[in-house]
Coordinates of N, CA, C and O in Angstrom, one line a residue:
X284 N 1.8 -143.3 120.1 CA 0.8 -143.9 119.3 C 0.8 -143.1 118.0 O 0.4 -141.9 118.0
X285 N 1.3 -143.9 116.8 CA 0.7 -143.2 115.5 C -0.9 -144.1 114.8 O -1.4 -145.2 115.0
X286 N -1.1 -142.9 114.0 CA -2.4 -143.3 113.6 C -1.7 -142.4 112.5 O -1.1 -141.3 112.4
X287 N -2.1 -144.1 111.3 CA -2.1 -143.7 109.8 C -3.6 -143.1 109.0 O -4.0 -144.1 108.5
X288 N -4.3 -142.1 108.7 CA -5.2 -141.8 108.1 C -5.3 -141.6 106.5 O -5.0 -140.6 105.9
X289 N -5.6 -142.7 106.0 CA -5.9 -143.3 104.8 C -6.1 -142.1 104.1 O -5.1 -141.4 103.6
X290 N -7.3 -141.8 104.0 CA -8.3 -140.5 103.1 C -7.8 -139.5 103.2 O -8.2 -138.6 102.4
X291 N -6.8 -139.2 104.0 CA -5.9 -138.1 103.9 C -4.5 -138.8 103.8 O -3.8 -138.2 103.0
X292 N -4.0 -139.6 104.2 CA -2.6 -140.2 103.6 C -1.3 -139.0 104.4 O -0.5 -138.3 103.8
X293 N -1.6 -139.3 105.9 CA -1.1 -138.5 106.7 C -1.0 -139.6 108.0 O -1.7 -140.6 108.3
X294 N 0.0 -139.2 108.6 CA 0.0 -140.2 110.1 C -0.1 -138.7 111.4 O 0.6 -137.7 111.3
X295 N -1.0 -139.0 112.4 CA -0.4 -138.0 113.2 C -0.1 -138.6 114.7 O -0.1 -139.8 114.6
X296 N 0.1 -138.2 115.5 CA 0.5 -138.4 116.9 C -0.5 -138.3 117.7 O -1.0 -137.2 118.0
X297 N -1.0 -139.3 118.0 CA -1.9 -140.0 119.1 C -1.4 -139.2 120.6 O -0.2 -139.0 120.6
X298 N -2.1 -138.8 121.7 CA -1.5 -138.6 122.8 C -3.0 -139.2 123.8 O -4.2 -138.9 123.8
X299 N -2.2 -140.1 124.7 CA -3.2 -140.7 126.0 C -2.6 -140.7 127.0 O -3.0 -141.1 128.0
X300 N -1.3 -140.0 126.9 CA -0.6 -139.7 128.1 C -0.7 -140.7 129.0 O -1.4 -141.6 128.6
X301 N -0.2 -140.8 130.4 CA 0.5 -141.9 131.2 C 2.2 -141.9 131.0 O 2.8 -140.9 130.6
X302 N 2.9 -143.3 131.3 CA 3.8 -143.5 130.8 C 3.9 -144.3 129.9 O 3.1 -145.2 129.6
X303 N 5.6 -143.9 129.2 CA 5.6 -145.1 127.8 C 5.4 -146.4 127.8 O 6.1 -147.0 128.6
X304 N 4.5 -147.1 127.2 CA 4.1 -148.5 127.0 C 5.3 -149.3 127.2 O 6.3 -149.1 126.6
X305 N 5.2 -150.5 128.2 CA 6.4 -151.1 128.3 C 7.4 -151.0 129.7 O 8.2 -151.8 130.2
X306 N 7.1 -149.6 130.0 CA 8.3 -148.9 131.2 C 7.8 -149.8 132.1 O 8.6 -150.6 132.4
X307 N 6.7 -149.9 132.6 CA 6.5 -150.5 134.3 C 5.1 -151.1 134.4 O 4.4 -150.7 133.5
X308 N 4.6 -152.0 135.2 CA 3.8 -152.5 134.8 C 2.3 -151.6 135.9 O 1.1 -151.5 135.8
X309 N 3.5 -151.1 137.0 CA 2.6 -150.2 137.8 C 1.5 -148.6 137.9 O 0.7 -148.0 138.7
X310 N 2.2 -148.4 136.4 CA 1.9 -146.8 135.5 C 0.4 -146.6 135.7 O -0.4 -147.5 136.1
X311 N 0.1 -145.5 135.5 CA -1.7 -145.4 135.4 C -1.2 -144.8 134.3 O -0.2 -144.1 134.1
X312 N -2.5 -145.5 133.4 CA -2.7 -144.6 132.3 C -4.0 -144.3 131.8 O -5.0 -144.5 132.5
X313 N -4.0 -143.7 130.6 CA -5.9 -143.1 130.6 C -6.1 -143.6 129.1 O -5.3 -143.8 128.1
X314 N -7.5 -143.8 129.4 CA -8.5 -144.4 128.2 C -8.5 -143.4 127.2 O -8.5 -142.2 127.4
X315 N -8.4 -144.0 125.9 CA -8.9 -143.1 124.7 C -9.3 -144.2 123.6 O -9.0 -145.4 123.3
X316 N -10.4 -143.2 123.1 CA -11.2 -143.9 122.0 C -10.7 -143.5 120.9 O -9.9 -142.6 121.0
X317 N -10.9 -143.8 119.9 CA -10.4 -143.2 118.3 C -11.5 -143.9 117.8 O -12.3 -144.6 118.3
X318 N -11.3 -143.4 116.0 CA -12.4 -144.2 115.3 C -11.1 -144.3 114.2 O -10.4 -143.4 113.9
X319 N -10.9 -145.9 113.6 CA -10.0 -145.7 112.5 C -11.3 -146.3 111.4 O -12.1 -147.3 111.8
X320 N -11.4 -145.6 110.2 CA -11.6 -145.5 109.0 C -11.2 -147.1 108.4 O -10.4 -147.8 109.0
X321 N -11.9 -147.5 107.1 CA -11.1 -148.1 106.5 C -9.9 -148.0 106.0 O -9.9 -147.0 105.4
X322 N -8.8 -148.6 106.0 CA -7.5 -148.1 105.5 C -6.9 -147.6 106.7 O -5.7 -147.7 106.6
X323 N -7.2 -147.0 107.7 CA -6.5 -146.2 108.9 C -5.6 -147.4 109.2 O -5.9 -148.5 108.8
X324 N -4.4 -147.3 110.0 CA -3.7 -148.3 110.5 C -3.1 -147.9 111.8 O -3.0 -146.8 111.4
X325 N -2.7 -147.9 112.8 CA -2.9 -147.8 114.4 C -1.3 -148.5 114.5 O -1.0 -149.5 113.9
X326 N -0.4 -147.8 115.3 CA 0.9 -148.2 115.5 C 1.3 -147.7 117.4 O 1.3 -146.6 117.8
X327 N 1.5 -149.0 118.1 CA 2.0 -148.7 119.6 C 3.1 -149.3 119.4 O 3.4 -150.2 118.6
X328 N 3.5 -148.6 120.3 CA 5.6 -149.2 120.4 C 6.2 -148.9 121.4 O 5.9 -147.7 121.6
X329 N 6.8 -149.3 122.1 CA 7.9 -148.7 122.9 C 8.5 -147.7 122.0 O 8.3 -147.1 120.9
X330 N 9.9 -147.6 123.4 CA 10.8 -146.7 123.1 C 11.9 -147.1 121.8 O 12.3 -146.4 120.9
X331 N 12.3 -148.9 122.1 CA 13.0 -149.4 121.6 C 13.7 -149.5 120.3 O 14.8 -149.9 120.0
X332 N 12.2 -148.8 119.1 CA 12.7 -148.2 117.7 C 13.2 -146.7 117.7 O 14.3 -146.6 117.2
X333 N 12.6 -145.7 118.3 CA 13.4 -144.6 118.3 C 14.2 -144.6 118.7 O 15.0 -143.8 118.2
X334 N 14.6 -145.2 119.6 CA 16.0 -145.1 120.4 C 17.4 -145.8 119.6 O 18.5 -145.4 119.8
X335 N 17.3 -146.9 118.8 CA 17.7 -147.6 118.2 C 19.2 -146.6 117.6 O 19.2 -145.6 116.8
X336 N 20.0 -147.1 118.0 CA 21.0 -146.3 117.1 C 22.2 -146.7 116.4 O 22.6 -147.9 116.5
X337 N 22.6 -146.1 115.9 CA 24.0 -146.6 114.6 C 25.2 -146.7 115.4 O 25.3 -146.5 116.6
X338 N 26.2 -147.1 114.4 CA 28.0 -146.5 114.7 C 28.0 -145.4 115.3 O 28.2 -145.1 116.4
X339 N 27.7 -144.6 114.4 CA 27.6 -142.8 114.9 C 27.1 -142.8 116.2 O 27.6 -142.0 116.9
X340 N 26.1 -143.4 116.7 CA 25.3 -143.5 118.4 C 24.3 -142.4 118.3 O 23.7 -141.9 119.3
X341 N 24.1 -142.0 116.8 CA 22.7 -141.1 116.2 C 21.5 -142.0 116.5 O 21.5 -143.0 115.8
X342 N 20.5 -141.8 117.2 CA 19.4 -142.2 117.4 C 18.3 -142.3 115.9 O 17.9 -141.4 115.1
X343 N 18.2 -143.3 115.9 CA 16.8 -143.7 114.9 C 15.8 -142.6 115.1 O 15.7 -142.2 113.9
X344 N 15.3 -142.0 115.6 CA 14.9 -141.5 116.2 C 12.8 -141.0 115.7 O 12.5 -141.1 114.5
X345 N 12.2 -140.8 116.3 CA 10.8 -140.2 116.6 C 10.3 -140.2 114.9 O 9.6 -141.1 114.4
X346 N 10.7 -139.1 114.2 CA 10.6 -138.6 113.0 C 10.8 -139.3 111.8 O 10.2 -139.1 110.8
X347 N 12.1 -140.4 112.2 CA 12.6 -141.6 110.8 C 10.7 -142.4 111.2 O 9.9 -142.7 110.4
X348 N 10.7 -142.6 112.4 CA 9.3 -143.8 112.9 C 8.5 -143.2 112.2 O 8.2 -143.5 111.1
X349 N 7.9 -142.1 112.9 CA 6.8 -141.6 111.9 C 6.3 -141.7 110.1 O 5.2 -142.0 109.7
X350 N 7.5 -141.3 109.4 CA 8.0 -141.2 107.9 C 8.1 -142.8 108.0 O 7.0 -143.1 107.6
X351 N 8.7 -143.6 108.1 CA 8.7 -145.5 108.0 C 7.6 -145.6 108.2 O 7.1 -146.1 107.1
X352 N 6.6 -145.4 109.0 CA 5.2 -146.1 109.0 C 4.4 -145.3 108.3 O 3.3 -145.7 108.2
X353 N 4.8 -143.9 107.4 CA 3.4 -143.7 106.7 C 3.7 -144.5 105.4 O 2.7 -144.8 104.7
X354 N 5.1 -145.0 105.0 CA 5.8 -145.6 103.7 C 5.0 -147.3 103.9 O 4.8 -147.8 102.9
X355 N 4.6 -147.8 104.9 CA 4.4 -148.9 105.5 C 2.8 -149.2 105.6 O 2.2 -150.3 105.6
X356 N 2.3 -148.0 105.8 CA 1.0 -148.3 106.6 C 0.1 -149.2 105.8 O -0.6 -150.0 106.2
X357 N 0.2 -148.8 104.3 CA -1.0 -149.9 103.8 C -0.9 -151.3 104.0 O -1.8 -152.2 103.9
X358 N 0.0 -151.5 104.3 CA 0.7 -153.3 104.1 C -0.1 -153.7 105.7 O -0.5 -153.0 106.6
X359 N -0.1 -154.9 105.6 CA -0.5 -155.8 106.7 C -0.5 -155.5 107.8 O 0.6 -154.9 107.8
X360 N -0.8 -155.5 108.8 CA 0.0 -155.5 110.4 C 1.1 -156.4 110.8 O 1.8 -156.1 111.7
X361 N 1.3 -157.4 110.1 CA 1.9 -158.3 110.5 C 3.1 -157.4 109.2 O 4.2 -157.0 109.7
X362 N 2.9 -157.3 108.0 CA 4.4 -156.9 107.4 C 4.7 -155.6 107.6 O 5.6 -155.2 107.0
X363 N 4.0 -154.6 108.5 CA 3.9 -153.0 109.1 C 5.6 -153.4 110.3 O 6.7 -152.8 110.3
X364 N 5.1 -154.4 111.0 CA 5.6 -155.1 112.0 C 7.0 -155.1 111.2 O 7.8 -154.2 111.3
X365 N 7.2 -156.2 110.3 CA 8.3 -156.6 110.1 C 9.1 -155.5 109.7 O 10.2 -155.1 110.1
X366 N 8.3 -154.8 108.6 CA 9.3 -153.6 107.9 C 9.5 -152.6 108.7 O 10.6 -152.0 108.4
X367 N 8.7 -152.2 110.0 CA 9.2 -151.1 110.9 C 10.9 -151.7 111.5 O 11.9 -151.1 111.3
X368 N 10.9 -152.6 112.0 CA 11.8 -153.6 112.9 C 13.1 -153.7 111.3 O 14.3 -153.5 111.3
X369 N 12.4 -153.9 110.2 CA 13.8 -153.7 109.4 C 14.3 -152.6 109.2 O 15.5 -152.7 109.3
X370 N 14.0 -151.3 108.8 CA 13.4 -150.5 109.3 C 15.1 -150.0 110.4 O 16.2 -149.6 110.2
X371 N 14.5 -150.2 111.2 CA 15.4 -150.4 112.4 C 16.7 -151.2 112.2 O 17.7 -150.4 112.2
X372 N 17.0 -152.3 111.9 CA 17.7 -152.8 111.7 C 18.7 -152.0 110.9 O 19.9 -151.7 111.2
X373 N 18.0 -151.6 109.9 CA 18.9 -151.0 108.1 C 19.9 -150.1 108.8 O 21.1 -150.1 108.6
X374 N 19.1 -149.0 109.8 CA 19.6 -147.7 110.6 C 20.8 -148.4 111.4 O 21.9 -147.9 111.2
X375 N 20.6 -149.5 112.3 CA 21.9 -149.7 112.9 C 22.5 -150.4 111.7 O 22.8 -149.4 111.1
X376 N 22.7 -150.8 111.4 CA 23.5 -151.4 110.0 C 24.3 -152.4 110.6 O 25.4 -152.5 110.1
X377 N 24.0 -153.3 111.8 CA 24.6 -154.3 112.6 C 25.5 -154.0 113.9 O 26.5 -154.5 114.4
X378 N 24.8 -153.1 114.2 CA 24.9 -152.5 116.0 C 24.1 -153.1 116.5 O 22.9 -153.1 116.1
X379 N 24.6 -153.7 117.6 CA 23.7 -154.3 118.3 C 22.9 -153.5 119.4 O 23.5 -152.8 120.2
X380 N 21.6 -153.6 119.4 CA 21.0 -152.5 120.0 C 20.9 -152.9 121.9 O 20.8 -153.9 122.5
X381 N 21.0 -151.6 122.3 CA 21.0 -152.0 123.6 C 19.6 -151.6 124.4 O 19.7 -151.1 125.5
X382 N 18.4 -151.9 123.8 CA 17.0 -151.7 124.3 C 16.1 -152.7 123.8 O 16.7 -153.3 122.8
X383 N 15.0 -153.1 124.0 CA 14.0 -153.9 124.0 C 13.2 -153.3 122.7 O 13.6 -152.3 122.1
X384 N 12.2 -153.9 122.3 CA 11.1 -152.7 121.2 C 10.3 -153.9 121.3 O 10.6 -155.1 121.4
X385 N 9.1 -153.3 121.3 CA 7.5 -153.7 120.9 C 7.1 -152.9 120.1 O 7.3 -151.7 120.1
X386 N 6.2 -153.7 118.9 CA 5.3 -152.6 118.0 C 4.2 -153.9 118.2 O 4.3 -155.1 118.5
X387 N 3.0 -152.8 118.1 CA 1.4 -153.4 117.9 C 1.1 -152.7 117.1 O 1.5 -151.6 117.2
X388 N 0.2 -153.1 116.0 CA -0.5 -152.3 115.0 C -1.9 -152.8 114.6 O -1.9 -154.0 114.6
X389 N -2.6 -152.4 114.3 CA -4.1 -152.9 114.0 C -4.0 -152.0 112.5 O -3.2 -151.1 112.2
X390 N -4.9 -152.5 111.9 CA -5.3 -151.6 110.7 C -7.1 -152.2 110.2 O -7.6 -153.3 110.0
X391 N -7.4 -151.4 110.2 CA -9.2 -151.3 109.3 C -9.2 -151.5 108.3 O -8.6 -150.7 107.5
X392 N -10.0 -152.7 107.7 CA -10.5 -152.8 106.2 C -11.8 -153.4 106.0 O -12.2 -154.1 106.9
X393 N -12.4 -153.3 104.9 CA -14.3 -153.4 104.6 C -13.9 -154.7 104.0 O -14.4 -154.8 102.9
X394 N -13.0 -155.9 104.4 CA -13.1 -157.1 103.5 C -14.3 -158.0 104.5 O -14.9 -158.9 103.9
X395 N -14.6 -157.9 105.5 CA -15.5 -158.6 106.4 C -16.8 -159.2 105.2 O -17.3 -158.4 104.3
X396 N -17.4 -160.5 105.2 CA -18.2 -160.7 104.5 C -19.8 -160.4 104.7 O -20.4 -160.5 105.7
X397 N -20.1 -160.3 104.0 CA -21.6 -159.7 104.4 C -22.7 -160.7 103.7 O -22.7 -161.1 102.6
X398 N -24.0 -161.0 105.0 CA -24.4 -161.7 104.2 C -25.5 -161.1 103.8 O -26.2 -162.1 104.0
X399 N -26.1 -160.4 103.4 CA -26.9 -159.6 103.0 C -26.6 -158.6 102.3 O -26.2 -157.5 102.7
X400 N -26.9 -159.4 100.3 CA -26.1 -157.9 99.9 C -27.1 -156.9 99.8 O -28.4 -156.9 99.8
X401 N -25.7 -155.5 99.8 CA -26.0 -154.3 100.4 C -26.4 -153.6 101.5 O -26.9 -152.5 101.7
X402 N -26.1 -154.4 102.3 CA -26.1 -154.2 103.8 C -25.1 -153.1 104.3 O -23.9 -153.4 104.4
X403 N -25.3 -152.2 104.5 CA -24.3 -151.1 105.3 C -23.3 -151.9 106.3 O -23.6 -152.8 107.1
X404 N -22.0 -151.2 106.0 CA -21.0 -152.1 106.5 C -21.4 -150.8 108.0 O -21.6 -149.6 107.7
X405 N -21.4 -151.2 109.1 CA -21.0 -150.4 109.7 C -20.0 -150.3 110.7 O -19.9 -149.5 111.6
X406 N -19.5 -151.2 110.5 CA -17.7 -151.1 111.2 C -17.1 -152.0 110.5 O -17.5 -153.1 110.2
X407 N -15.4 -151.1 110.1 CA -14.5 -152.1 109.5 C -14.4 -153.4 110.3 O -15.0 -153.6 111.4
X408 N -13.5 -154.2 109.8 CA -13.1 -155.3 110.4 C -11.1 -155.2 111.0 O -10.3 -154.7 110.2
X409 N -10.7 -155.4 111.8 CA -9.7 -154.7 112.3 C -9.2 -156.1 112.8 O -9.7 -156.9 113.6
X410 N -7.8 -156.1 111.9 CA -6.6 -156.8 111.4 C -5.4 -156.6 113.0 O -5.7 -155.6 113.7
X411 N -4.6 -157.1 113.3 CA -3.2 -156.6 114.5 C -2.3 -157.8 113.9 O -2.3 -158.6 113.1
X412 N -1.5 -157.2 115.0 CA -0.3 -158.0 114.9 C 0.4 -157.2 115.8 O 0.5 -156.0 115.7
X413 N 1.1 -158.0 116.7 CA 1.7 -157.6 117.9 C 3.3 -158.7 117.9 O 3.3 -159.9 117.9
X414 N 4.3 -158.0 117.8 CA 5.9 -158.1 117.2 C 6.9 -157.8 118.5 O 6.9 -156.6 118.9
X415 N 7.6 -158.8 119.3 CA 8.6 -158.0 119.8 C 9.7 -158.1 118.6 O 9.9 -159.2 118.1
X416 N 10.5 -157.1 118.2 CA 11.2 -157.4 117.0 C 13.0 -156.9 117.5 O 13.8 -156.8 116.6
X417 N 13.3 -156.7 118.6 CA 14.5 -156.5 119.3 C 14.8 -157.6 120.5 O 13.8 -157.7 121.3
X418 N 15.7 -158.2 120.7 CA 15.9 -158.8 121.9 C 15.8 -157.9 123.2 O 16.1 -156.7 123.2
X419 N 15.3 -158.6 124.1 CA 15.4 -157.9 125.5 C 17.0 -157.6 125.9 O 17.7 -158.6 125.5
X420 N 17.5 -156.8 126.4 CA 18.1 -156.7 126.9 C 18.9 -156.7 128.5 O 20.1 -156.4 128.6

């Protein structure tokens, strides 16, 4: 799990431990809460983009993900989605990948309408978009 943090313009690494999203459907995993901010943007994925690899058989790997989604994070969930998965794509450069990938992403923003002006917003309004962008394999 990354989490993009706006007001600082940093992503860090989420940990809820369990196993990776996707592996089995039998996993125990554990609850966590977060608070995203306006602007914060929220990224789950499988393994299927880091793993993703070239000619060379160099893995996409953990670090390119992280660095692509802080380049990404302001944009939509739905084009977070697309450009991570191209993203991916660019790195194999037409290797066909031999893993699956899911991304889900949510992102926070104060556009929610209010009918009372000046009314304290007190929770953003929170946007997703959920992409398989790899074939199964």
């Amino acid at each position: 799990m990354l989490i993009y943090r706006a007001k600082e313009d940093t992503v860090e690494e989420g940990e809820t431990g369990g196993l990776p999203l996707g592996l089995t459907t039998r996993g125990s995993y554990q609850q966590t809460e977060l608070t995203l901010d306006s602007g914060d943007a929220l990224l789950l994925m499988s393994d299927g983009l880091a793993e993703r690899t070239n000619e060379a058989e160099e893995e996409f790997g953990y670090h390119r993900v992280q660095d692509l989604f802080h380049e990404v994070a302001t944009d939509t969930p739905a084009e977070i989605c697309r450009k991570m998965a191209a993203g991916g794509d660019a790195w194999a450069a037409g290797k066909e990948q031999d893993d699956d990938g899911r991304l889900y992403t949510s992102a926070a923003s104060d556009d929610r309408p209010w009918t009372q002006p000046g009314a304290p917003r007190l929770t953003p309004t929170i946007h997703t978009s959920l992409t398989r962008y790899i074939r199964e394999s």
